[in-house]
Coordinates of C-alpha atoms and ligand atoms in Angstrom, one line a residue:
X8 CA 22.6 18.0 -11.0
X9 CA 21.7 14.4 -10.5
X10 CA 18.1 13.9 -9.3
X11 CA 17.5 13.1 -5.6
X12 CA 14.3 11.8 -4.0
X13 CA 13.6 10.7 -0.4
X14 CA 11.1 9.1 1.9
X15 CA 9.7 11.4 4.6
X16 CA 8.5 9.9 7.8
X17 CA 8.6 10.2 11.6
X18 CA 10.2 7.8 12.4
X19 CA 11.6 6.9 9.0
X20 CA 14.4 4.4 9.9
X21 CA 12.3 1.3 9.1
X22 CA 11.0 2.3 5.7
X23 CA 11.6 -0.3 3.0
X24 CA 11.5 2.3 0.2
X25 CA 15.2 3.2 0.1
X26 CA 16.1 -0.5 -0.6
X27 CA 13.7 -0.6 -3.5
X28 CA 14.6 2.7 -5.1
X29 CA 18.4 2.3 -4.6
X30 CA 18.2 -1.1 -6.2
X31 CA 16.6 0.4 -9.3
X32 CA 19.0 3.4 -9.4
X33 CA 21.8 0.9 -9.5
X34 CA 20.1 -1.5 -11.9
X35 CA 19.4 1.2 -14.5
X36 CA 22.7 3.0 -14.0
X37 CA 21.0 6.2 -13.0
X38 CA 23.2 8.9 -11.4
X39 CA 20.6 9.8 -8.7
X40 CA 20.0 9.3 -5.0
X41 CA 17.2 8.2 -2.6
X42 CA 17.5 9.4 1.0
X43 CA 15.6 9.0 4.3
X44 CA 14.3 12.2 5.8
X45 CA 13.1 12.2 9.4
X46 CA 10.7 15.1 9.6
X47 CA 8.6 16.0 12.7
X48 CA 4.9 16.5 12.1
X49 CA 5.1 20.2 12.9
X50 CA 7.8 20.6 10.2
X51 CA 6.1 18.6 7.4
X52 CA 4.3 21.3 5.6
X53 CA 7.3 23.5 5.3
X54 CA 9.6 20.6 4.3
X55 CA 7.4 19.5 1.4
X56 CA 6.7 23.0 0.2
X57 CA 10.5 23.5 0.1
X58 CA 11.2 20.2 -1.5
X59 CA 13.2 21.6 -4.4
X60 CA 15.1 24.0 -2.0
X61 CA 15.8 20.9 0.1
X62 CA 17.4 19.3 -3.0
X63 CA 14.7 16.9 -4.1
X64 CA 12.7 16.3 -7.2
X65 CA 10.1 14.3 -5.3
X66 CA 9.4 12.1 -2.3
X67 CA 7.5 9.2 -0.8
X68 CA 5.6 10.0 2.3
X69 CA 5.0 7.5 5.1
X70 CA 3.4 7.5 8.5
X71 CA 2.3 9.8 10.1
X72 CA 2.5 12.3 7.2
X73 CA 0.2 10.9 4.5
X74 CA -2.8 13.1 5.2
X75 CA -0.8 16.3 5.8
X76 CA 1.2 15.8 2.6
X77 CA -2.1 15.8 0.6
X78 CA -3.2 19.0 2.3
X79 CA 0.1 20.7 1.6
X80 CA 0.1 19.9 -2.1
X81 CA -1.1 22.4 -4.8
X82 CA -2.7 19.6 -6.8
X83 CA -3.6 15.9 -6.3
X84 CA -4.7 12.9 -8.4
X85 CA -8.1 11.3 -8.1
X86 CA -6.8 8.4 -6.0
X87 CA -5.1 10.6 -3.4
X88 CA -8.3 12.7 -3.0
X89 CA -10.5 9.6 -2.7
X90 CA -8.2 7.9 -0.3
X91 CA -7.6 11.1 1.7
X92 CA -3.9 10.6 1.8
X93 CA -0.7 10.9 -0.4
X94 CA 2.2 8.5 -0.5
X95 CA 4.1 10.0 -3.5
X96 CA 5.0 13.7 -4.3
X97 CA 6.6 15.3 -7.3
X98 CA 7.1 18.7 -8.6
X99 CA 5.2 19.7 -11.7
X100 CA 7.2 21.4 -14.5
X101 CA 6.2 24.8 -13.1
X102 CA 7.6 23.7 -9.7
X103 CA 4.2 23.2 -8.0
X104 CA 3.9 20.3 -5.6
X105 CA 1.7 17.4 -6.8
X106 CA 0.4 14.7 -4.5
X107 CA -0.4 11.1 -5.6
X108 CA -1.5 7.9 -4.0
X109 CA -0.1 4.8 -5.6
X110 CA -1.3 2.2 -3.0
X111 CA -4.4 1.2 -5.0
X112 CA -2.3 1.0 -8.1
X113 CA 0.2 -1.2 -6.2
X114 CA -2.4 -3.5 -4.8
X115 CA -4.3 -4.0 -8.0
X116 CA -1.1 -4.4 -10.2
X117 CA 0.2 -7.0 -7.8
X118 CA -3.2 -8.8 -7.7
X119 CA -3.2 -8.9 -11.5
X120 CA 0.4 -10.2 -11.6
X121 CA 0.0 -12.9 -9.0
X122 CA -3.7 -14.0 -9.6
X123 CA -4.4 -13.2 -13.2
X124 CA -7.4 -15.5 -13.1
X125 CA -9.2 -13.2 -10.7
X126 CA -12.0 -11.1 -12.2
X127 CA -13.4 -8.0 -10.5
X128 CA -16.9 -8.6 -11.9
X129 CA -17.1 -12.2 -10.7
X130 CA -18.3 -11.7 -7.2
X131 CA -18.0 -10.4 -3.7
X132 CA -14.7 -9.4 -2.1
X133 CA -14.2 -9.4 1.6
X134 CA -11.8 -6.9 3.2
X135 CA -10.6 -7.2 6.8
X136 CA -9.5 -3.9 8.3
X137 CA -10.5 -0.2 8.1
X138 CA -7.2 1.7 8.4
X139 CA -5.2 3.6 5.8
X140 CA -4.3 0.5 3.9
X141 CA -7.9 -0.7 3.7
X142 CA -8.9 2.8 2.2
X143 CA -6.4 2.4 -0.7
X144 CA -7.5 -1.2 -1.4
X145 CA -11.2 -0.3 -1.3
X146 CA -10.6 2.5 -3.8
X147 CA -8.7 0.1 -6.1
X148 CA -11.3 -2.7 -5.9
X149 CA -14.2 -0.4 -6.6
X150 CA -12.4 1.4 -9.5
X151 CA -11.7 -2.1 -11.0
X152 CA -15.5 -2.8 -11.0
X153 CA -16.0 -5.1 -8.0
X154 CA -19.8 -5.2 -7.5
X155 CA -19.8 -5.5 -3.7
X156 CA -17.2 -5.3 -1.0
X157 CA -17.9 -6.8 2.4
X158 CA -16.0 -4.8 4.9
X159 CA -15.3 -6.0 8.4
X160 CA -13.2 -4.4 11.2
X161 CA -12.8 -5.0 14.9
X162 CA -14.0 -1.4 15.5
X163 CA -17.2 -1.4 13.4
X164 CA -17.5 2.4 13.4
X165 CA -14.3 2.8 11.4
X166 CA -15.7 0.4 8.7
X167 CA -19.0 2.5 8.7
X168 CA -16.9 5.6 8.1
X169 CA -15.3 3.9 5.0
X170 CA -18.8 2.9 3.8
X171 CA -19.9 6.5 4.0
X172 CA -16.9 7.6 2.0
X173 CA -17.0 4.9 -0.7
X174 CA -20.8 4.4 -1.1
X175 CA -23.3 1.6 -1.1
X176 CA -21.2 -1.0 -2.9
X177 CA -19.4 -1.4 0.5
X178 CA -21.4 -3.4 3.0
X179 CA -20.2 -3.5 6.6
X180 CA -20.5 -6.8 8.5
X181 CA -19.6 -7.6 12.1
X182 CA -16.1 -8.8 12.9
X183 CA -17.6 -11.8 14.7
X184 CA -19.3 -12.8 11.4
X185 CA -16.2 -12.9 9.3
X186 CA -15.9 -16.7 9.0
X187 CA -19.4 -17.3 7.6
X188 CA -19.2 -14.2 5.4
X189 CA -16.4 -15.9 3.4
X190 CA -18.9 -18.2 1.6
X191 CA -19.4 -16.8 -1.9
X192 CA -16.4 -14.5 -1.8
X193 CA -13.9 -14.6 -4.7
X194 CA -11.2 -12.7 -2.9
X195 CA -10.3 -12.2 0.7
X196 CA -7.9 -9.4 1.6
X197 CA -6.3 -9.0 5.0
X198 CA -5.7 -5.2 5.3
X199 CA -5.0 -5.3 9.1
X200 CA -1.7 -5.6 10.8
X201 CA -2.7 -9.0 12.3
X202 CA -0.3 -11.8 11.5
X203 CA 2.7 -9.6 11.2
X204 CA 5.8 -10.7 13.1
X205 CA 5.5 -9.2 16.6
X206 CA 1.8 -8.5 16.2
X207 CA -1.2 -10.6 17.3
X208 CA -2.3 -13.5 15.0
X209 CA -5.2 -13.2 12.6
X210 CA -7.9 -15.6 13.9
X211 CA -10.0 -16.7 10.9
X212 CA -11.3 -20.0 9.5
X213 CA -11.2 -19.9 5.8
X214 CA -13.1 -23.2 5.3
X215 CA -16.1 -21.4 3.8
X216 CA -14.2 -19.7 0.9
X217 CA -15.0 -21.2 -2.5
X218 CA -12.3 -23.4 -4.1
X219 CA -11.5 -20.7 -6.8
X220 CA -11.1 -17.9 -4.2
X221 CA -7.9 -15.8 -4.0
X222 CA -6.4 -14.9 -0.7
X223 CA -4.3 -11.7 -0.3
X224 CA -2.4 -10.3 2.6
X225 CA -0.9 -6.8 3.0
X226 CA 1.4 -8.1 5.7
X227 CA 4.8 -9.1 4.2
X228 CA 6.9 -9.9 7.3
X229 CA 6.8 -12.9 7.2
X230 CA 6.4 -13.1 3.4
X231 CA 4.1 -16.1 3.8
X232 CA 1.8 -15.2 6.7
X233 CA -0.2 -17.9 8.5
X234 CA -3.3 -16.8 6.5
X235 CA -1.4 -17.3 3.2
X236 CA -0.1 -20.7 4.4
X237 CA -3.6 -21.8 5.3
X238 CA -4.8 -20.7 1.9
X239 CA -2.0 -22.5 0.1
X240 CA -2.6 -25.7 2.1
X241 CA -6.2 -25.5 1.0
X242 CA -5.1 -25.2 -2.6
X243 CA -6.2 -21.6 -3.0
X244 CA -4.3 -19.0 -5.0
X245 CA -2.4 -16.5 -2.8
X246 CA -1.0 -13.0 -3.2
X247 CA 1.6 -11.8 -0.8
X248 CA 1.9 -8.2 0.6
X249 CA 5.5 -7.5 -0.6
X250 CA 4.4 -7.2 -4.2
X251 CA 2.1 -4.3 -3.3
X252 CA 5.0 -2.5 -1.7
X253 CA 7.1 -3.0 -4.8
X254 CA 4.5 -2.0 -7.3
X255 CA 3.4 1.1 -5.4
X256 CA 7.0 2.4 -5.8
X257 CA 7.0 2.2 -9.6
X258 CA 5.1 5.5 -10.5
X259 CA 7.2 7.6 -8.2
X260 CA 10.5 6.3 -9.5
X261 CA 9.4 6.9 -13.1
X262 CA 8.4 10.5 -12.3
X263 CA 11.6 11.3 -10.5
X264 CA 14.2 9.5 -12.5
X265 CA 12.5 9.1 -16.0
X266 CA 12.7 5.3 -16.3
X267 CA 9.7 3.0 -15.6
X268 CA 11.3 0.4 -13.4
X269 CA 10.3 -3.3 -13.4
X270 CA 9.3 -5.4 -10.4
X271 CA 11.3 -8.6 -10.9
X272 CA 12.0 -11.8 -8.9
X273 CA 15.5 -10.5 -8.4
X274 CA 14.2 -7.2 -6.8
X275 CA 11.8 -9.3 -4.6
X276 CA 14.7 -11.5 -3.5
X277 CA 16.9 -8.5 -2.8
X278 CA 14.2 -6.8 -0.6
X279 CA 13.4 -10.1 1.2
X280 CA 17.1 -10.6 2.0
X281 CA 17.4 -7.0 3.3
X282 CA 14.2 -7.1 5.4
X283 CA 15.5 -10.3 6.9
X284 CA 18.6 -8.5 8.3
X285 CA 16.5 -6.6 10.9
Ligands
LIG101 P1 -3.0 1.2 8.6 O1 -3.1 2.7 8.3 O2 -1.6 0.7 8.3 O3 -4.0 0.4 7.9 P2 -4.2 1.3 11.2 O4 -5.0 2.5 10.8 O5 -3.5 1.3 12.5 O6 -3.0 1.0 10.1 O7 -5.1 0.0 11.0 C1 -4.8 -1.2 11.5 C2 -5.9 -2.2 11.2 O8 -5.7 -3.5 11.9 C3 -7.2 -1.7 11.7 O9 -8.3 -2.2 10.9 C4 -7.3 -2.4 13.1 O10 -8.6 -2.5 13.7 P3 -9.2 -1.3 14.6 O11 -9.7 -0.3 13.6 O12 -10.3 -2.0 15.3 O13 -8.1 -0.8 15.5 C5 -6.7 -3.7 12.8 N1 -6.2 -4.4 14.0 C6 -5.1 -4.1 14.7 N2 -5.0 -4.9 15.8 C7 -6.1 -5.7 15.8 C8 -6.6 -6.8 16.6 N3 -5.9 -7.2 17.7 N4 -7.8 -7.4 16.3 C9 -8.5 -7.0 15.2 N5 -8.1 -6.0 14.4 C10 -6.9 -5.4 14.7

């Protein structure tokens, strides 16, 4: 039987994952399928525990199911446990459900690819935001050896919660202090939804960033956000958010379909063109 995987969400219609995985299935000539599964929160546990019966070898999990998917799994990798959420599921050889989180891998791999000059040990990183995306990014940065992360969020308590989870290398600063805090930072990451088409703009003045700083955004609609445009205009290296989405998909595809897929400029162009159709 040809392998099938899916993305599970509620709603699921706007997930970008099918475009990525179907492109790879086609590119590698794999006789498999990738579906969208709209699953209500109250049905999530049963759905993932019967993944095989439902016809799947694995799945991606999107909002609002990422925490519940981790709880439902028999085993989980270190990243999923530390982040407190799963985005990728597969069945172990004995049929047991395994939960993984590939967001940190996606973020760090994309950073390495687009800003190879960046070095974790070189200095402070500033992260804007304290939601699920920020958790994955913090985990990846600390694992890579960043000595200190300045974390700032509109709602300070959410940032304090992340500091408690990730330890003393995370230092919380006030949202109002974000402009001055940029001095001395080698990397700025926007992990909020600000700047996304249809959302509020991200108000920040990046003048204090050093000249060799890298600026990264998790927002990928538009591909070049106003933050990334400002950074490029200042001559700073930029890392867009689409690459993170593409790279986080790699480990799941490899598990389910047995081929480690590549993130190429052609895939990027294909996804940009498809997202633009909305
Ligand atoms: P995700 O899980 O995708 O990260 P989320 O948990 O909704 O999504 O987090 C969205 C992030 O954008 C949060 O850091 C949020 O700040 P709050 O914790 O204060 O809500 C941030 N954000 C959203 N709208 C914002 C705004 N108008 N100003 C500042 N930050 C905002």
